[in-house]
């Protein structure tokens, strides 16, 4: 049986990533708002764009704390943020969705999202992803590392120095692998399972542009930041 232990520098890396992730938490208030009232499609779309805009700002701050990220080529830094923003949004949404709330609230939240204005055809892949994240019961450190690993995906469009990105992503993957073995000793496949979620996340990326325009309403307005990052309008 392989004796897995986290080295001193890996402990330091974990602390940096976990602190950055916790410091840059999105307020969970989107769930509270949704539990309060049933909004129109227009109001829900506005809520989405507001939450997504602030999440992008939070993501940029988190990314700046990833060791080595700011030493990457500047265009590559933009390419990595642009390439991972949608996935990071769905990963964060999955974490909000999976948070255990007082009894019945999780069902109300699911119902509010189902009736928010998103078109039916995207509900299944989106909720399949949320549920597949929920059943993993990830700890904060795993969520933080998974977000950092998603951002540091070398094969995003327009990334020039992929090796430089791989060199930053590898230590995160190695640390996550060890963490999974230590946190979930009874689930030897847990690490592989987490990485499988990243593949599922990419498919949501693929649906995203169509998802946005298919909201049951006309005149979809976006913030300037979302126009940049979501390639819309
Ligand atoms: O606000 C939200 N997510 C924020 C969570 C925190 C990080 C930034 C995004 C939306 C809600 C907006 C209002 C109407 C209901 C959904 N949301 C989504 C969601 C739904 C559709 C698209 C989308 N993308 N393109 N077209 N539709 C994206 C995300 N999944 C959620 C799961 C739990 C809680 C909220 C959730």
PDB file of C-alpha atoms and ligand atoms in Angstrom:
ATOM      1  CA  UNK A   1       0.000   0.000   0.000  1.00  0.00           C
ATOM      2  CA  UNK A   2       1.518   3.287  -1.167  1.00  0.00           C
ATOM      3  CA  UNK A   3       2.277   5.619   1.777  1.00  0.00           C
ATOM      4  CA  UNK A   4       1.036   9.019   0.582  1.00  0.00           C
ATOM      5  CA  UNK A   5       2.219  12.122   2.378  1.00  0.00           C
ATOM      6  CA  UNK A   6       2.010  15.826   1.580  1.00  0.00           C
ATOM      7  CA  UNK A   7       5.386  17.589   1.521  1.00  0.00           C
ATOM      8  CA  UNK A   8       6.078  20.900   3.275  1.00  0.00           C
ATOM      9  CA  UNK A   9       5.960  22.857   0.001  1.00  0.00           C
ATOM     10  CA  UNK A  10       2.709  21.120  -0.973  1.00  0.00           C
ATOM     11  CA  UNK A  11       1.230  22.151   2.378  1.00  0.00           C
ATOM     12  CA  UNK A  12       2.305  25.735   1.632  1.00  0.00           C
ATOM     13  CA  UNK A  13       0.778  25.557  -1.871  1.00  0.00           C
ATOM     14  CA  UNK A  14      -2.480  24.149  -0.428  1.00  0.00           C
ATOM     15  CA  UNK A  15      -2.655  26.993   2.090  1.00  0.00           C
ATOM     16  CA  UNK A  16      -2.111  29.667  -0.590  1.00  0.00           C
ATOM     17  CA  UNK A  17      -4.784  28.207  -2.899  1.00  0.00           C
ATOM     18  CA  UNK A  18      -7.322  27.479  -0.151  1.00  0.00           C
ATOM     19  CA  UNK A  19      -6.895  30.936   1.436  1.00  0.00           C
ATOM     20  CA  UNK A  20      -7.264  32.640  -1.950  1.00  0.00           C
ATOM     21  CA  UNK A  21     -10.362  30.568  -2.681  1.00  0.00           C
ATOM     22  CA  UNK A  22     -11.960  31.330   0.675  1.00  0.00           C
ATOM     23  CA  UNK A  23     -11.007  35.030   0.490  1.00  0.00           C
ATOM     24  CA  UNK A  24     -12.616  35.308  -2.921  1.00  0.00           C
ATOM     25  CA  UNK A  25     -15.911  33.547  -2.121  1.00  0.00           C
ATOM     26  CA  UNK A  26     -18.947  34.575  -4.111  1.00  0.00           C
ATOM     27  CA  UNK A  27     -21.663  35.565  -1.611  1.00  0.00           C
ATOM     28  CA  UNK A  28     -24.132  32.644  -1.545  1.00  0.00           C
ATOM     29  CA  UNK A  29     -26.879  35.249  -1.834  1.00  0.00           C
ATOM     30  CA  UNK A  30     -28.016  34.093  -5.271  1.00  0.00           C
ATOM     31  CA  UNK A  31     -29.547  30.993  -3.637  1.00  0.00           C
ATOM     32  CA  UNK A  32     -31.161  33.127  -0.912  1.00  0.00           C
ATOM     33  CA  UNK A  33     -32.620  35.494  -3.528  1.00  0.00           C
ATOM     34  CA  UNK A  34     -33.980  32.596  -5.555  1.00  0.00           C
ATOM     35  CA  UNK A  35     -35.535  31.032  -2.446  1.00  0.00           C
ATOM     36  CA  UNK A  36     -37.271  34.335  -1.591  1.00  0.00           C
ATOM     37  CA  UNK A  37     -39.289  34.886  -4.764  1.00  0.00           C
ATOM     38  CA  UNK A  38     -40.134  33.441  -8.162  1.00  0.00           C
ATOM     39  CA  UNK A  39     -38.784  36.034 -10.633  1.00  0.00           C
ATOM     40  CA  UNK A  40     -39.624  36.604 -14.302  1.00  0.00           C
ATOM     41  CA  UNK A  41     -37.237  35.322 -16.992  1.00  0.00           C
ATOM     42  CA  UNK A  42     -36.007  38.907 -17.493  1.00  0.00           C
ATOM     43  CA  UNK A  43     -35.289  39.372 -13.773  1.00  0.00           C
ATOM     44  CA  UNK A  44     -33.589  35.957 -13.608  1.00  0.00           C
ATOM     45  CA  UNK A  45     -31.411  36.740 -16.615  1.00  0.00           C
ATOM     46  CA  UNK A  46     -30.402  40.036 -15.000  1.00  0.00           C
ATOM     47  CA  UNK A  47     -29.586  38.164 -11.771  1.00  0.00           C
ATOM     48  CA  UNK A  48     -27.482  35.691 -13.754  1.00  0.00           C
ATOM     49  CA  UNK A  49     -25.507  38.444 -15.522  1.00  0.00           C
ATOM     50  CA  UNK A  50     -24.936  40.300 -12.233  1.00  0.00           C
ATOM     51  CA  UNK A  51     -23.773  37.145 -10.436  1.00  0.00           C
ATOM     52  CA  UNK A  52     -21.655  36.002 -13.378  1.00  0.00           C
ATOM     53  CA  UNK A  53     -20.021  39.447 -13.667  1.00  0.00           C
ATOM     54  CA  UNK A  54     -19.043  39.514 -10.008  1.00  0.00           C
ATOM     55  CA  UNK A  55     -17.888  35.895 -10.244  1.00  0.00           C
ATOM     56  CA  UNK A  56     -15.518  36.792 -13.104  1.00  0.00           C
ATOM     57  CA  UNK A  57     -14.046  39.586 -10.973  1.00  0.00           C
ATOM     58  CA  UNK A  58     -13.632  37.126  -8.087  1.00  0.00           C
ATOM     59  CA  UNK A  59     -12.070  34.565 -10.454  1.00  0.00           C
ATOM     60  CA  UNK A  60      -9.450  37.089 -11.637  1.00  0.00           C
ATOM     61  CA  UNK A  61      -8.469  37.885  -8.040  1.00  0.00           C
ATOM     62  CA  UNK A  62      -8.266  34.155  -7.196  1.00  0.00           C
ATOM     63  CA  UNK A  63      -6.170  33.462 -10.322  1.00  0.00           C
ATOM     64  CA  UNK A  64      -3.650  36.206  -9.438  1.00  0.00           C
ATOM     65  CA  UNK A  65      -2.906  34.227  -6.252  1.00  0.00           C
ATOM     66  CA  UNK A  66      -2.003  31.046  -8.123  1.00  0.00           C
ATOM     67  CA  UNK A  67       1.808  30.775  -7.724  1.00  0.00           C
ATOM     68  CA  UNK A  68       3.517  31.475 -11.044  1.00  0.00           C
ATOM     69  CA  UNK A  69       0.387  32.656 -12.878  1.00  0.00           C
ATOM     70  CA  UNK A  70       1.496  36.297 -13.033  1.00  0.00           C
ATOM     71  CA  UNK A  71       4.880  35.209 -14.486  1.00  0.00           C
ATOM     72  CA  UNK A  72       3.130  33.652 -17.509  1.00  0.00           C
ATOM     73  CA  UNK A  73       3.070  35.510 -20.826  1.00  0.00           C
ATOM     74  CA  UNK A  74       0.357  38.212 -20.483  1.00  0.00           C
ATOM     75  CA  UNK A  75      -1.665  37.137 -23.521  1.00  0.00           C
ATOM     76  CA  UNK A  76      -1.612  33.585 -22.161  1.00  0.00           C
ATOM     77  CA  UNK A  77      -2.944  34.831 -18.820  1.00  0.00           C
ATOM     78  CA  UNK A  78      -5.939  36.370 -20.658  1.00  0.00           C
ATOM     79  CA  UNK A  79      -6.392  33.244 -22.809  1.00  0.00           C
ATOM     80  CA  UNK A  80      -6.498  31.044 -19.671  1.00  0.00           C
ATOM     81  CA  UNK A  81      -9.046  33.298 -17.922  1.00  0.00           C
ATOM     82  CA  UNK A  82     -11.208  33.612 -21.017  1.00  0.00           C
ATOM     83  CA  UNK A  83     -11.003  29.876 -21.669  1.00  0.00           C
ATOM     84  CA  UNK A  84     -12.001  28.863 -18.137  1.00  0.00           C
ATOM     85  CA  UNK A  85     -14.528  31.530 -17.088  1.00  0.00           C
ATOM     86  CA  UNK A  86     -17.655  29.611 -18.173  1.00  0.00           C
ATOM     87  CA  UNK A  87     -16.402  26.366 -16.609  1.00  0.00           C
ATOM     88  CA  UNK A  88     -15.544  28.186 -13.382  1.00  0.00           C
ATOM     89  CA  UNK A  89     -19.042  29.685 -13.356  1.00  0.00           C
ATOM     90  CA  UNK A  90     -20.716  26.259 -13.721  1.00  0.00           C
ATOM     91  CA  UNK A  91     -18.326  24.736 -11.158  1.00  0.00           C
ATOM     92  CA  UNK A  92     -19.233  27.480  -8.686  1.00  0.00           C
ATOM     93  CA  UNK A  93     -22.936  27.125  -9.546  1.00  0.00           C
ATOM     94  CA  UNK A  94     -22.659  23.379  -8.868  1.00  0.00           C
ATOM     95  CA  UNK A  95     -21.096  24.124  -5.481  1.00  0.00           C
ATOM     96  CA  UNK A  96     -23.898  26.576  -4.626  1.00  0.00           C
ATOM     97  CA  UNK A  97     -26.457  24.005  -5.800  1.00  0.00           C
ATOM     98  CA  UNK A  98     -24.901  21.178  -3.755  1.00  0.00           C
ATOM     99  CA  UNK A  99     -24.775  23.130  -0.463  1.00  0.00           C
ATOM    100  CA  UNK A 100     -27.023  21.342   2.042  1.00  0.00           C
ATOM    101  CA  UNK A 101     -29.807  23.774   3.059  1.00  0.00           C
ATOM    102  CA  UNK A 102     -32.661  23.426   5.585  1.00  0.00           C
ATOM    103  CA  UNK A 103     -35.065  20.671   4.517  1.00  0.00           C
ATOM    104  CA  UNK A 104     -37.015  21.432   1.344  1.00  0.00           C
ATOM    105  CA  UNK A 105     -34.891  24.431   0.339  1.00  0.00           C
ATOM    106  CA  UNK A 106     -32.723  22.419  -2.075  1.00  0.00           C
ATOM    107  CA  UNK A 107     -35.873  21.227  -3.872  1.00  0.00           C
ATOM    108  CA  UNK A 108     -37.252  24.801  -4.025  1.00  0.00           C
ATOM    109  CA  UNK A 109     -33.936  26.029  -5.449  1.00  0.00           C
ATOM    110  CA  UNK A 110     -33.955  23.318  -8.124  1.00  0.00           C
ATOM    111  CA  UNK A 111     -37.552  24.195  -9.024  1.00  0.00           C
ATOM    112  CA  UNK A 112     -36.764  27.928  -9.239  1.00  0.00           C
ATOM    113  CA  UNK A 113     -33.828  27.202 -11.555  1.00  0.00           C
ATOM    114  CA  UNK A 114     -35.934  24.854 -13.700  1.00  0.00           C
ATOM    115  CA  UNK A 115     -38.540  27.607 -14.122  1.00  0.00           C
ATOM    116  CA  UNK A 116     -36.073  30.493 -14.411  1.00  0.00           C
ATOM    117  CA  UNK A 117     -36.255  30.866 -18.189  1.00  0.00           C
ATOM    118  CA  UNK A 118     -33.443  28.566 -19.316  1.00  0.00           C
ATOM    119  CA  UNK A 119     -34.687  26.434 -22.201  1.00  0.00           C
ATOM    120  CA  UNK A 120     -35.585  22.800 -21.387  1.00  0.00           C
ATOM    121  CA  UNK A 121     -32.945  21.140 -23.583  1.00  0.00           C
ATOM    122  CA  UNK A 122     -30.092  22.482 -21.378  1.00  0.00           C
ATOM    123  CA  UNK A 123     -31.654  21.493 -18.044  1.00  0.00           C
ATOM    124  CA  UNK A 124     -30.579  17.837 -18.256  1.00  0.00           C
ATOM    125  CA  UNK A 125     -26.857  18.346 -18.940  1.00  0.00           C
ATOM    126  CA  UNK A 126     -26.718  21.190 -16.406  1.00  0.00           C
ATOM    127  CA  UNK A 127     -28.466  19.329 -13.570  1.00  0.00           C
ATOM    128  CA  UNK A 128     -26.623  16.085 -14.403  1.00  0.00           C
ATOM    129  CA  UNK A 129     -23.408  18.010 -13.839  1.00  0.00           C
ATOM    130  CA  UNK A 130     -24.660  19.625 -10.612  1.00  0.00           C
ATOM    131  CA  UNK A 131     -25.751  16.261  -9.213  1.00  0.00           C
ATOM    132  CA  UNK A 132     -22.510  14.562 -10.236  1.00  0.00           C
ATOM    133  CA  UNK A 133     -20.594  17.267  -8.354  1.00  0.00           C
ATOM    134  CA  UNK A 134     -22.978  17.062  -5.380  1.00  0.00           C
ATOM    135  CA  UNK A 135     -22.512  13.328  -4.803  1.00  0.00           C
ATOM    136  CA  UNK A 136     -18.731  13.847  -4.456  1.00  0.00           C
ATOM    137  CA  UNK A 137     -19.111  15.950  -1.262  1.00  0.00           C
ATOM    138  CA  UNK A 138     -15.885  17.819  -2.084  1.00  0.00           C
ATOM    139  CA  UNK A 139     -14.089  19.618   0.742  1.00  0.00           C
ATOM    140  CA  UNK A 140     -13.126  23.305   0.284  1.00  0.00           C
ATOM    141  CA  UNK A 141      -9.486  22.455  -0.532  1.00  0.00           C
ATOM    142  CA  UNK A 142     -10.577  20.086  -3.302  1.00  0.00           C
ATOM    143  CA  UNK A 143     -12.943  22.727  -4.734  1.00  0.00           C
ATOM    144  CA  UNK A 144     -10.164  25.339  -4.666  1.00  0.00           C
ATOM    145  CA  UNK A 145      -7.635  23.021  -6.349  1.00  0.00           C
ATOM    146  CA  UNK A 146     -10.162  21.871  -8.945  1.00  0.00           C
ATOM    147  CA  UNK A 147     -10.887  25.523  -9.838  1.00  0.00           C
ATOM    148  CA  UNK A 148      -7.145  26.276 -10.119  1.00  0.00           C
ATOM    149  CA  UNK A 149      -6.641  23.136 -12.260  1.00  0.00           C
ATOM    150  CA  UNK A 150      -9.516  24.238 -14.531  1.00  0.00           C
ATOM    151  CA  UNK A 151      -7.944  27.668 -14.999  1.00  0.00           C
ATOM    152  CA  UNK A 152      -4.511  26.149 -15.696  1.00  0.00           C
ATOM    153  CA  UNK A 153      -5.719  24.001 -18.607  1.00  0.00           C
ATOM    154  CA  UNK A 154      -2.837  24.173 -21.138  1.00  0.00           C
ATOM    155  CA  UNK A 155      -4.870  23.449 -24.281  1.00  0.00           C
ATOM    156  CA  UNK A 156      -7.187  26.475 -24.153  1.00  0.00           C
ATOM    157  CA  UNK A 157      -7.557  28.347 -27.465  1.00  0.00           C
ATOM    158  CA  UNK A 158      -4.756  30.849 -28.268  1.00  0.00           C
ATOM    159  CA  UNK A 159      -2.407  29.721 -25.450  1.00  0.00           C
ATOM    160  CA  UNK A 160       1.122  30.093 -26.887  1.00  0.00           C
ATOM    161  CA  UNK A 161       3.375  28.604 -24.176  1.00  0.00           C
ATOM    162  CA  UNK A 162       1.425  25.462 -23.194  1.00  0.00           C
ATOM    163  CA  UNK A 163       4.467  23.928 -21.461  1.00  0.00           C
ATOM    164  CA  UNK A 164       4.642  26.872 -19.056  1.00  0.00           C
ATOM    165  CA  UNK A 165       0.978  26.276 -18.120  1.00  0.00           C
ATOM    166  CA  UNK A 166       1.565  22.509 -17.740  1.00  0.00           C
ATOM    167  CA  UNK A 167       4.421  23.263 -15.329  1.00  0.00           C
ATOM    168  CA  UNK A 168       1.951  25.186 -13.123  1.00  0.00           C
ATOM    169  CA  UNK A 169      -0.896  22.691 -13.463  1.00  0.00           C
ATOM    170  CA  UNK A 170       1.130  19.562 -12.680  1.00  0.00           C
ATOM    171  CA  UNK A 171       1.904  20.376  -9.013  1.00  0.00           C
ATOM    172  CA  UNK A 172      -1.806  21.158  -8.494  1.00  0.00           C
ATOM    173  CA  UNK A 173      -2.816  17.798  -9.995  1.00  0.00           C
ATOM    174  CA  UNK A 174      -0.221  15.975  -7.872  1.00  0.00           C
ATOM    175  CA  UNK A 175      -1.412  17.728  -4.717  1.00  0.00           C
ATOM    176  CA  UNK A 176      -5.101  17.051  -5.526  1.00  0.00           C
ATOM    177  CA  UNK A 177      -4.301  13.372  -6.138  1.00  0.00           C
ATOM    178  CA  UNK A 178      -2.637  13.069  -2.713  1.00  0.00           C
ATOM    179  CA  UNK A 179      -5.453  15.007  -1.020  1.00  0.00           C
ATOM    180  CA  UNK A 180      -8.053  12.649  -2.524  1.00  0.00           C
ATOM    181  CA  UNK A 181      -6.169   9.576  -1.273  1.00  0.00           C
ATOM    182  CA  UNK A 182      -5.942  11.102   2.221  1.00  0.00           C
ATOM    183  CA  UNK A 183      -9.504  12.522   2.361  1.00  0.00           C
ATOM    184  CA  UNK A 184     -11.314   9.584   0.718  1.00  0.00           C
ATOM    185  CA  UNK A 185      -9.246   6.449   1.534  1.00  0.00           C
ATOM    186  CA  UNK A 186     -12.285   4.236   0.942  1.00  0.00           C
ATOM    187  CA  UNK A 187     -12.712   5.624  -2.625  1.00  0.00           C
ATOM    188  CA  UNK A 188      -9.546   4.811  -4.612  1.00  0.00           C
ATOM    189  CA  UNK A 189     -11.195   6.106  -7.806  1.00  0.00           C
ATOM    190  CA  UNK A 190     -12.103   9.480  -6.275  1.00  0.00           C
ATOM    191  CA  UNK A 191      -9.293  11.483  -7.948  1.00  0.00           C
ATOM    192  CA  UNK A 192     -10.100   9.995 -11.372  1.00  0.00           C
ATOM    193  CA  UNK A 193     -13.748  10.829 -10.718  1.00  0.00           C
ATOM    194  CA  UNK A 194     -12.914  14.493 -10.021  1.00  0.00           C
ATOM    195  CA  UNK A 195     -10.973  14.767 -13.277  1.00  0.00           C
ATOM    196  CA  UNK A 196     -13.919  13.176 -15.074  1.00  0.00           C
ATOM    197  CA  UNK A 197     -16.057  16.071 -13.842  1.00  0.00           C
ATOM    198  CA  UNK A 198     -13.693  18.486 -15.645  1.00  0.00           C
ATOM    199  CA  UNK A 199     -14.441  16.661 -18.902  1.00  0.00           C
ATOM    200  CA  UNK A 200     -18.202  17.002 -18.209  1.00  0.00           C
ATOM    201  CA  UNK A 201     -17.588  20.700 -17.468  1.00  0.00           C
ATOM    202  CA  UNK A 202     -16.123  21.190 -20.946  1.00  0.00           C
ATOM    203  CA  UNK A 203     -19.357  19.978 -22.537  1.00  0.00           C
ATOM    204  CA  UNK A 204     -21.263  22.734 -20.672  1.00  0.00           C
ATOM    205  CA  UNK A 205     -18.725  25.169 -22.138  1.00  0.00           C
ATOM    206  CA  UNK A 206     -19.766  23.917 -25.542  1.00  0.00           C
ATOM    207  CA  UNK A 207     -23.505  24.480 -24.843  1.00  0.00           C
ATOM    208  CA  UNK A 208     -23.036  27.870 -23.218  1.00  0.00           C
ATOM    209  CA  UNK A 209     -23.397  30.323 -26.100  1.00  0.00           C
ATOM    210  CA  UNK A 210     -26.580  28.539 -27.267  1.00  0.00           C
ATOM    211  CA  UNK A 211     -27.852  28.354 -23.671  1.00  0.00           C
ATOM    212  CA  UNK A 212     -27.544  32.108 -23.259  1.00  0.00           C
ATOM    213  CA  UNK A 213     -29.497  33.039 -26.393  1.00  0.00           C
ATOM    214  CA  UNK A 214     -32.160  30.386 -25.733  1.00  0.00           C
ATOM    215  CA  UNK A 215     -33.432  31.995 -22.513  1.00  0.00           C
ATOM    216  CA  UNK A 216     -37.193  32.431 -23.049  1.00  0.00           C
ATOM    217  CA  UNK A 217     -37.113  36.189 -23.505  1.00  0.00           C
ATOM    218  CA  UNK A 218     -35.924  38.672 -26.104  1.00  0.00           C
ATOM    219  CA  UNK A 219     -33.222  41.347 -25.880  1.00  0.00           C
ATOM    220  CA  UNK A 220     -30.560  39.579 -23.749  1.00  0.00           C
ATOM    221  CA  UNK A 221     -28.450  42.374 -22.195  1.00  0.00           C
ATOM    222  CA  UNK A 222     -24.884  41.711 -20.964  1.00  0.00           C
ATOM    223  CA  UNK A 223     -22.339  43.725 -18.980  1.00  0.00           C
ATOM    224  CA  UNK A 224     -19.184  44.863 -20.880  1.00  0.00           C
ATOM    225  CA  UNK A 225     -17.098  42.361 -18.886  1.00  0.00           C
ATOM    226  CA  UNK A 226     -19.396  39.478 -19.891  1.00  0.00           C
ATOM    227  CA  UNK A 227     -19.298  40.595 -23.547  1.00  0.00           C
ATOM    228  CA  UNK A 228     -15.510  40.258 -23.331  1.00  0.00           C
ATOM    229  CA  UNK A 229     -15.426  36.940 -21.515  1.00  0.00           C
ATOM    230  CA  UNK A 230     -18.508  35.214 -22.998  1.00  0.00           C
ATOM    231  CA  UNK A 231     -17.917  36.332 -26.608  1.00  0.00           C
ATOM    232  CA  UNK A 232     -21.461  37.688 -26.903  1.00  0.00           C
ATOM    233  CA  UNK A 233     -22.990  40.783 -28.609  1.00  0.00           C
TER     234      UNK A 233
HETATM  235  O1  LIG B   1     -26.873  32.962 -10.672  1.00  0.00           O
HETATM  236  C1  LIG B   1     -26.621  31.850 -11.095  1.00  0.00           C
HETATM  237  N1  LIG B   1     -25.396  31.256 -10.956  1.00  0.00           N
HETATM  238  C2  LIG B   1     -24.298  31.994 -10.315  1.00  0.00           C
HETATM  239  C3  LIG B   1     -23.831  31.159  -9.116  1.00  0.00           C
HETATM  240  C4  LIG B   1     -22.580  31.789  -8.487  1.00  0.00           C
HETATM  241  C5  LIG B   1     -21.484  31.986  -9.518  1.00  0.00           C
HETATM  242  C6  LIG B   1     -21.953  32.804 -10.710  1.00  0.00           C
HETATM  243  C7  LIG B   1     -23.203  32.214 -11.364  1.00  0.00           C
HETATM  244  C8  LIG B   1     -27.683  31.007 -11.792  1.00  0.00           C
HETATM  245  C9  LIG B   1     -29.131  31.432 -11.475  1.00  0.00           C
HETATM  246  C10 LIG B   1     -29.449  32.801 -12.103  1.00  0.00           C
HETATM  247  C11 LIG B   1     -30.890  33.194 -11.865  1.00  0.00           C
HETATM  248  C12 LIG B   1     -31.855  32.147 -12.391  1.00  0.00           C
HETATM  249  C13 LIG B   1     -31.550  30.783 -11.783  1.00  0.00           C
HETATM  250  C14 LIG B   1     -30.093  30.368 -12.010  1.00  0.00           C
HETATM  251  N2  LIG B   1     -27.448  29.589 -11.464  1.00  0.00           N
HETATM  252  C15 LIG B   1     -27.174  28.655 -12.405  1.00  0.00           C
HETATM  253  C16 LIG B   1     -27.051  28.928 -13.835  1.00  0.00           C
HETATM  254  C17 LIG B   1     -28.168  28.823 -14.666  1.00  0.00           C
HETATM  255  C18 LIG B   1     -28.063  29.124 -16.026  1.00  0.00           C
HETATM  256  C19 LIG B   1     -26.834  29.544 -16.552  1.00  0.00           C
HETATM  257  C20 LIG B   1     -26.731  29.879 -17.983  1.00  0.00           C
HETATM  258  N3  LIG B   1     -25.587  30.100 -18.662  1.00  0.00           N
HETATM  259  N4  LIG B   1     -25.947  30.388 -19.915  1.00  0.00           N
HETATM  260  N5  LIG B   1     -27.291  30.341 -19.999  1.00  0.00           N
HETATM  261  N6  LIG B   1     -27.787  30.037 -18.806  1.00  0.00           N
HETATM  262  C21 LIG B   1     -25.710  29.662 -15.714  1.00  0.00           C
HETATM  263  C22 LIG B   1     -25.827  29.363 -14.343  1.00  0.00           C
HETATM  264  N7  LIG B   1     -27.026  27.451 -11.850  1.00  0.00           N
HETATM  265  C23 LIG B   1     -27.204  27.603 -10.503  1.00  0.00           C
HETATM  266  C24 LIG B   1     -27.134  26.676  -9.462  1.00  0.00           C
HETATM  267  C25 LIG B   1     -27.357  27.116  -8.162  1.00  0.00           C
HETATM  268  C26 LIG B   1     -27.631  28.476  -7.901  1.00  0.00           C
HETATM  269  C27 LIG B   1     -27.700  29.423  -8.948  1.00  0.00           C
HETATM  270  C28 LIG B   1     -27.467  28.969 -10.244  1.00  0.00           C
END
